[in-house]
Amino acid sequence: MRPVPVPRRLAAAIAIAASVALGVALTAPASAQELKIAVAADVTSIDPHFFNLFPNNNIAEHIFDKLVQMDADSRMIPGVATSWKTLDDRTWEFKLRRGVKFHDGSELTAEDVAFSINRVPTVPNSPGPFSAYTKAIVGIDIVDPYTIRFRTAAPHPLMPNDMSTIYIVSKKVATGAPTEDFNSGKAAVGSGRYKFVRYVNGDRVEIVRNDAYWGEKPPFARVTFRIIKNEPARMAALLSGDVDAIEQPPTADLARLKSDPKFTLTSKISHRVIYFNFDHLDRSSPFVTGKDGKPLEKNPLTDVRVRRAISKAINRPAIAERVMEGQAIPSGQLVSEKLFGHNPALKAEAYDPEGAKKLLAEAGYPNGFNLTIHGPAGRYVNDEKIVQAVAQMLARVGITAKVETAPMGPYSGRASKQEFSFHMVGWGASTGEASSPLRSLLATFNRDKGLGAVNWGRYSNTRVDYLIEQALQQVNDENRMIMLQRATELAMADLGIMPIHFQFTMWATKKNVAYTPRTDEYTLAFQFRPVRQ
Amino acid sequence: MQSVVVLFVMSLLVFVGVYAIGNPIDILINPQADQIDRERAIAALGLDKPLWEQYLVFLKGALTGDLGRSFVHATPALGLILTRMPATMELAIAAMLIAVVLGIPLGLWAGLKPNGVAGRTIMAGSILGFSLPTFWVGLMLIMVFSVMLGWLPSNGRGPTMLLFGLVPVSFLSWEGLSHLVLPATNLALFKLALLIRLTRAGTRESLLQDYVKFARAKGLSNARVIGVHVLRNIMIPIVTVIGLEFGSVIAFAIVTESVFAWPGMGKLLIDSINLLDRPVIVAYLLVIVTLFIVINLVVDVLYSALDPRVRLAEAKG
Amino acid sequence: MSTVVPAVPEPAARAAQSPFARIASDFVANPVAVFGLVLLALIVAAAVFAPLISPQNPYDLAQLDVMDSKLPPGSKSPNGGTFWLGTDDQGRDMLSAIFYGLRISLMVGAASTVLALLVGLTMGLTAAYLGGRIETLIMRIVDIQLSFPAILIALILIAVLGQGTGKVIAALVTIQWAYYARTVRSAALVEKRKEYMEAARCLALSPARIVFRHLLPNCLPPMIVVATVQVAAAIALEATLSFLGLGLPITEPSLGLLIANGYQYLLSGKYWISFFPGVALLATIVSINLVADQLRDVLNPRLSR
């Protein structure tokens, strides 16, 4: 047989492939005016009131304004409102900035603010409404185009915090507009630093600088947010130069990023605390058994000595160092240092396995017991690894621990029905102060008061409840601060929940771009700036 | 008719399953929301109704072409999938092209010279291609071609242009094409191995057939024997397989899409499963089933075009 | 993975030699296949004896220390041993983890294959033997199922069932039984027409006896080929599911999960966490495929030289 004419065709194919590769190598680099950022989570909508979801809000921060803004340390600063004050216990007045223009050229006035607040609870099919931040308001008075008053049924000191979450849309454009119109861009008209260009579902969001912005103008004229959820793919996008910056570089790659002169790693302590819930219910806890595998009649976790022993058994610095690659700081409370309500007296529990064993013996469990630890998969930074490390550490003081993890959906469904004994969660104090975790995580569960909504362990302490409820109505900042600190102290003495650490939020950039990191984890294009080399 | 039954059963299964796994509101809603907000959101999505009622609502909508709205994206689920479809189709077609253009000649070669060095190497390579997990190869490709050599972009889809003024495609520009190369290669690998093996087996079998021996005996040139008789004969099973495998390429794109951050509908499915976005999961299934029916139809047509016996049988039957 | 099963060959009819001896002698004629078989035997042995040969029990959390995490290959362990292949992010000895991971992967692959084989055989034989409406119905289901890619069905099933080892096996069985059903039915149909079946029927043997003593053994050779390929496919599919985050629990990782865990460390130069399990997975699948390949050639008389 003679050879078949395969080789020639193959050669042709290779030649084509090679020319493709060459052609690619010659494409021009992005201009300095342009910034490409890879974000880690899917943007589901451009409608800023549809879904209170981190990635959606991250985009909205660029396109829309708020009455109150948060600075990089989660402190409130003037936004569209230049000042705010209480007229009496139940009335707040906000003064608006003059000359704030929407992207279509029309002026932003109190009418638009009132419209936006009224729109929040009415967005159809919202899976996660913003109404928690508007429902204190029982009446809105527009005094003049630049003055607006909010009336509340009870004293409501957190009004400015609430207003730092509500994006202002244009009444003219957004009246009657469904969420789709925002996604297509038709109704995505805000007054923010950037104008909306394009949203490709699951792929990217493109925005351009708003040159008519009232405040400082951002350095980059065109910005593309690429959505790359897969960690190594996101990292590879940075390494190969496809993007200028990424959020949440995988902890696995930190060492490399730190040592590579082509990149900069920026990180900042986040408002998010990673903690464990105990089963506080007086019952035979579902995932605690004796060493013989038989269920225990009494729930050992209701004994504060057992909780303390567990807390002492955990080597928090080791978790921060090894599991988190140094990107976490051990914690003994709910909010980190710069946030309102932080209690400087509360330190992270020291690692003390001997003390833990002693406490367990005192509580009547000298040989420990069996425990299954539950954790979410892929929700928080290294969540599955933290849970496993905790299990290792408990095993060393005699508590034989197994680990089960599940995606957040089924996980939180079960956790909220008290189906677990000991499980991990995270909480971001998005209002930038301690009442947020206190009222949701530690106040006694009460559906009608809206307290303890995420108190999945069902911790309950009337003194803590009293302090929280007082603080929520205390308009005086100093008094409120003391109440929040005291409530935290009491709850921590009980180990109502067991904090592990505050995680750091990280950004990795090319050397020629710098980022001013933020406590609230947002990746904001206007906080990037070019760096001359 | 059969496919309608399949659809019905599948949608029911997904409905019950997703319902049993958890309530999407638990993941979707902001943790700051209290119990009352939560209940309101559940009601807004119609999740407070009993399961059978939710299903009836879905069926009623489905009959009028409305598959419900995505819980997460607020847009109709069907539309959402259709906007993601061109990306997946482009990827799948590119992968299939690579597999066919390389696989058939290589397989032919290996079949003609089963004991030569090249033939053995090709076969060894195909076993490797068969065995390498797609996701692992994907990352290796990124490591080598994007990070180390810097030739090709690591992920995502390039700029798109409208083909026929309708379909956004990315292969019309250099940059778009460069984005396509790695994921398409990754996706093609498994099918390439499969095609090599099929072509080789077919070639070997057909070389033993009497008509090939007869053609040889007649003194026809080698090229003609292979080009006309062998190739034509093995094309029939291969076309069938290409058709059937095209569906599997679309499904397998799920893996490649996650590795290369390719904004196709496979990635959408994974996201939707993680968020329990039921309308999208159901709509994806429906679209895929329809797609498969179309593919099978096309295969049947091609099949009869290629094989006169089938035509005859059909004419008689 | 939807491996296309080639047309079922007629089983060998060479009577002179015992079939096993013939198959064995044909099999060893190919050194590559023998290599595959030896490799496979080693892998299976490693998996079976994992608890005896592993330096550490990687599933016992008390034996792990997060302070030993991510050590490169050859590092010393605190209790005097050596981490020959390094450690993963939990301080697991990679060598032990791979042995145990092999165990899980092979267990999942074998369990799902055996179960699927049983279901497929029963359905296929029922269809072939009874014929008529039941055959049509069963084969319809098979056709429908085979027209869907395995990964898609697996994903949907996992989405519906939730995660866990048992559920992954259930999903794999659901996917695979159809291959066997189709293969065994076509083999059985061929056998049914042969004289010995006629003879058996004339002797008024019970249907069960005919099916199990006569029909089944003669349908086995093609099934063996399909089963070998499907074990490899099942292992690969489980790895893919685990990679997509929809597979097995994290504390008792299979090979696929080990790769997925180490995947994020690949770019950072800590290659061993993902690389070695990847090699193990590759070796397993390749060796199974090599064996399957040769079996197919051996059991297909038309291609024998």
PDB file of C-alpha atoms in Angstrom, chain A residues 136-222:
ATOM      1  CA  ALA A 136     -39.078  51.629  59.321  1.00  0.00           C
ATOM      2  CA  ILE A 137     -40.336  54.523  57.214  1.00  0.00           C
ATOM      3  CA  VAL A 138     -44.059  55.142  57.691  1.00  0.00           C
ATOM      4  CA  GLY A 139     -44.235  58.463  55.856  1.00  0.00           C
ATOM      5  CA  ILE A 140     -42.188  60.568  53.465  1.00  0.00           C
ATOM      6  CA  ASP A 141     -42.477  64.343  53.282  1.00  0.00           C
ATOM      7  CA  ILE A 142     -40.914  66.253  50.422  1.00  0.00           C
ATOM      8  CA  VAL A 143     -40.282  69.668  51.922  1.00  0.00           C
ATOM      9  CA  ASP A 144     -38.651  71.123  48.808  1.00  0.00           C
ATOM     10  CA  PRO A 145     -36.683  69.557  45.923  1.00  0.00           C
ATOM     11  CA  TYR A 146     -33.609  69.422  48.136  1.00  0.00           C
ATOM     12  CA  THR A 147     -35.106  68.483  51.505  1.00  0.00           C
ATOM     13  CA  ILE A 148     -36.779  65.217  52.390  1.00  0.00           C
ATOM     14  CA  ARG A 149     -38.122  63.923  55.709  1.00  0.00           C
ATOM     15  CA  PHE A 150     -38.765  60.370  56.824  1.00  0.00           C
ATOM     16  CA  ARG A 151     -41.222  59.610  59.601  1.00  0.00           C
ATOM     17  CA  THR A 152     -40.891  56.409  61.614  1.00  0.00           C
ATOM     18  CA  ALA A 153     -43.230  54.681  64.052  1.00  0.00           C
ATOM     19  CA  ALA A 154     -40.530  54.290  66.703  1.00  0.00           C
ATOM     20  CA  PRO A 155     -37.188  55.996  67.256  1.00  0.00           C
ATOM     21  CA  HIS A 156     -34.890  54.701  64.516  1.00  0.00           C
ATOM     22  CA  PRO A 157     -31.241  55.643  64.943  1.00  0.00           C
ATOM     23  CA  LEU A 158     -30.135  53.495  62.021  1.00  0.00           C
ATOM     24  CA  MET A 159     -31.866  55.590  59.337  1.00  0.00           C
ATOM     25  CA  PRO A 160     -28.582  56.850  57.810  1.00  0.00           C
ATOM     26  CA  ASN A 161     -27.240  53.270  57.769  1.00  0.00           C
ATOM     27  CA  ASP A 162     -30.416  52.134  56.057  1.00  0.00           C
ATOM     28  CA  MET A 163     -30.107  54.916  53.506  1.00  0.00           C
ATOM     29  CA  SER A 164     -26.596  53.772  52.701  1.00  0.00           C
ATOM     30  CA  THR A 165     -28.128  50.696  51.047  1.00  0.00           C
ATOM     31  CA  ILE A 166     -30.873  52.225  48.910  1.00  0.00           C
ATOM     32  CA  TYR A 167     -29.888  53.197  45.355  1.00  0.00           C
ATOM     33  CA  ILE A 168     -31.644  56.154  43.809  1.00  0.00           C
ATOM     34  CA  VAL A 169     -33.227  55.623  40.418  1.00  0.00           C
ATOM     35  CA  SER A 170     -34.755  58.251  38.161  1.00  0.00           C
ATOM     36  CA  LYS A 171     -38.481  58.610  38.660  1.00  0.00           C
ATOM     37  CA  LYS A 172     -38.912  59.700  35.076  1.00  0.00           C
ATOM     38  CA  VAL A 173     -37.179  56.674  33.580  1.00  0.00           C
ATOM     39  CA  ALA A 174     -37.953  53.965  36.086  1.00  0.00           C
ATOM     40  CA  THR A 175     -41.674  54.558  36.567  1.00  0.00           C
ATOM     41  CA  GLY A 176     -43.329  51.309  35.569  1.00  0.00           C
ATOM     42  CA  ALA A 177     -40.079  49.896  34.276  1.00  0.00           C
ATOM     43  CA  PRO A 178     -39.698  46.155  34.894  1.00  0.00           C
ATOM     44  CA  THR A 179     -36.401  44.621  35.939  1.00  0.00           C
ATOM     45  CA  GLU A 180     -35.687  43.584  32.334  1.00  0.00           C
ATOM     46  CA  ASP A 181     -35.508  47.237  31.299  1.00  0.00           C
ATOM     47  CA  PHE A 182     -32.650  47.749  33.711  1.00  0.00           C
ATOM     48  CA  ASN A 183     -30.824  44.709  32.385  1.00  0.00           C
ATOM     49  CA  SER A 184     -31.179  45.940  28.817  1.00  0.00           C
ATOM     50  CA  GLY A 185     -30.010  49.378  29.857  1.00  0.00           C
ATOM     51  CA  LYS A 186     -33.214  51.230  29.024  1.00  0.00           C
ATOM     52  CA  ALA A 187     -33.967  52.042  32.645  1.00  0.00           C
ATOM     53  CA  ALA A 188     -30.433  51.751  34.017  1.00  0.00           C
ATOM     54  CA  VAL A 189     -30.125  55.487  34.349  1.00  0.00           C
ATOM     55  CA  GLY A 190     -28.499  56.570  37.571  1.00  0.00           C
ATOM     56  CA  SER A 191     -26.392  59.473  38.704  1.00  0.00           C
ATOM     57  CA  GLY A 192     -23.319  57.503  39.709  1.00  0.00           C
ATOM     58  CA  ARG A 193     -19.708  57.776  38.636  1.00  0.00           C
ATOM     59  CA  TYR A 194     -20.184  55.435  35.724  1.00  0.00           C
ATOM     60  CA  LYS A 195     -22.803  55.014  33.025  1.00  0.00           C
ATOM     61  CA  PHE A 196     -24.173  51.666  32.054  1.00  0.00           C
ATOM     62  CA  VAL A 197     -23.098  50.322  28.655  1.00  0.00           C
ATOM     63  CA  ARG A 198     -23.808  46.634  28.443  1.00  0.00           C
ATOM     64  CA  TYR A 199     -24.684  43.627  30.548  1.00  0.00           C
ATOM     65  CA  VAL A 200     -24.068  40.169  29.117  1.00  0.00           C
ATOM     66  CA  ASN A 201     -25.616  37.675  31.441  1.00  0.00           C
ATOM     67  CA  GLY A 202     -23.046  35.350  32.987  1.00  0.00           C
ATOM     68  CA  ASP A 203     -20.206  37.053  31.173  1.00  0.00           C
ATOM     69  CA  ARG A 204     -19.593  40.753  31.690  1.00  0.00           C
ATOM     70  CA  VAL A 205     -20.802  44.219  32.596  1.00  0.00           C
ATOM     71  CA  GLU A 206     -19.375  47.215  30.769  1.00  0.00           C
ATOM     72  CA  ILE A 207     -19.544  50.782  32.037  1.00  0.00           C
ATOM     73  CA  VAL A 208     -18.047  54.151  31.014  1.00  0.00           C
ATOM     74  CA  ARG A 209     -17.098  57.159  33.092  1.00  0.00           C
ATOM     75  CA  ASN A 210     -19.791  59.751  33.823  1.00  0.00           C
ATOM     76  CA  ASP A 211     -17.967  62.992  33.128  1.00  0.00           C
ATOM     77  CA  ALA A 212     -20.805  65.003  34.635  1.00  0.00           C
ATOM     78  CA  TYR A 213     -20.449  63.332  38.049  1.00  0.00           C
ATOM     79  CA  TRP A 214     -20.785  65.728  41.005  1.00  0.00           C
ATOM     80  CA  GLY A 215     -17.840  64.371  42.939  1.00  0.00           C
ATOM     81  CA  GLU A 216     -14.316  63.344  42.187  1.00  0.00           C
ATOM     82  CA  LYS A 217     -14.062  61.709  38.762  1.00  0.00           C
ATOM     83  CA  PRO A 218     -12.593  58.237  38.569  1.00  0.00           C
ATOM     84  CA  PRO A 219      -9.283  57.674  36.729  1.00  0.00           C
ATOM     85  CA  PHE A 220     -10.409  54.972  34.315  1.00  0.00           C
ATOM     86  CA  ALA A 221     -12.701  55.918  31.461  1.00  0.00           C
ATOM     87  CA  ARG A 222     -13.906  52.484  30.460  1.00  0.00           C
TER      88      ARG A 222
END
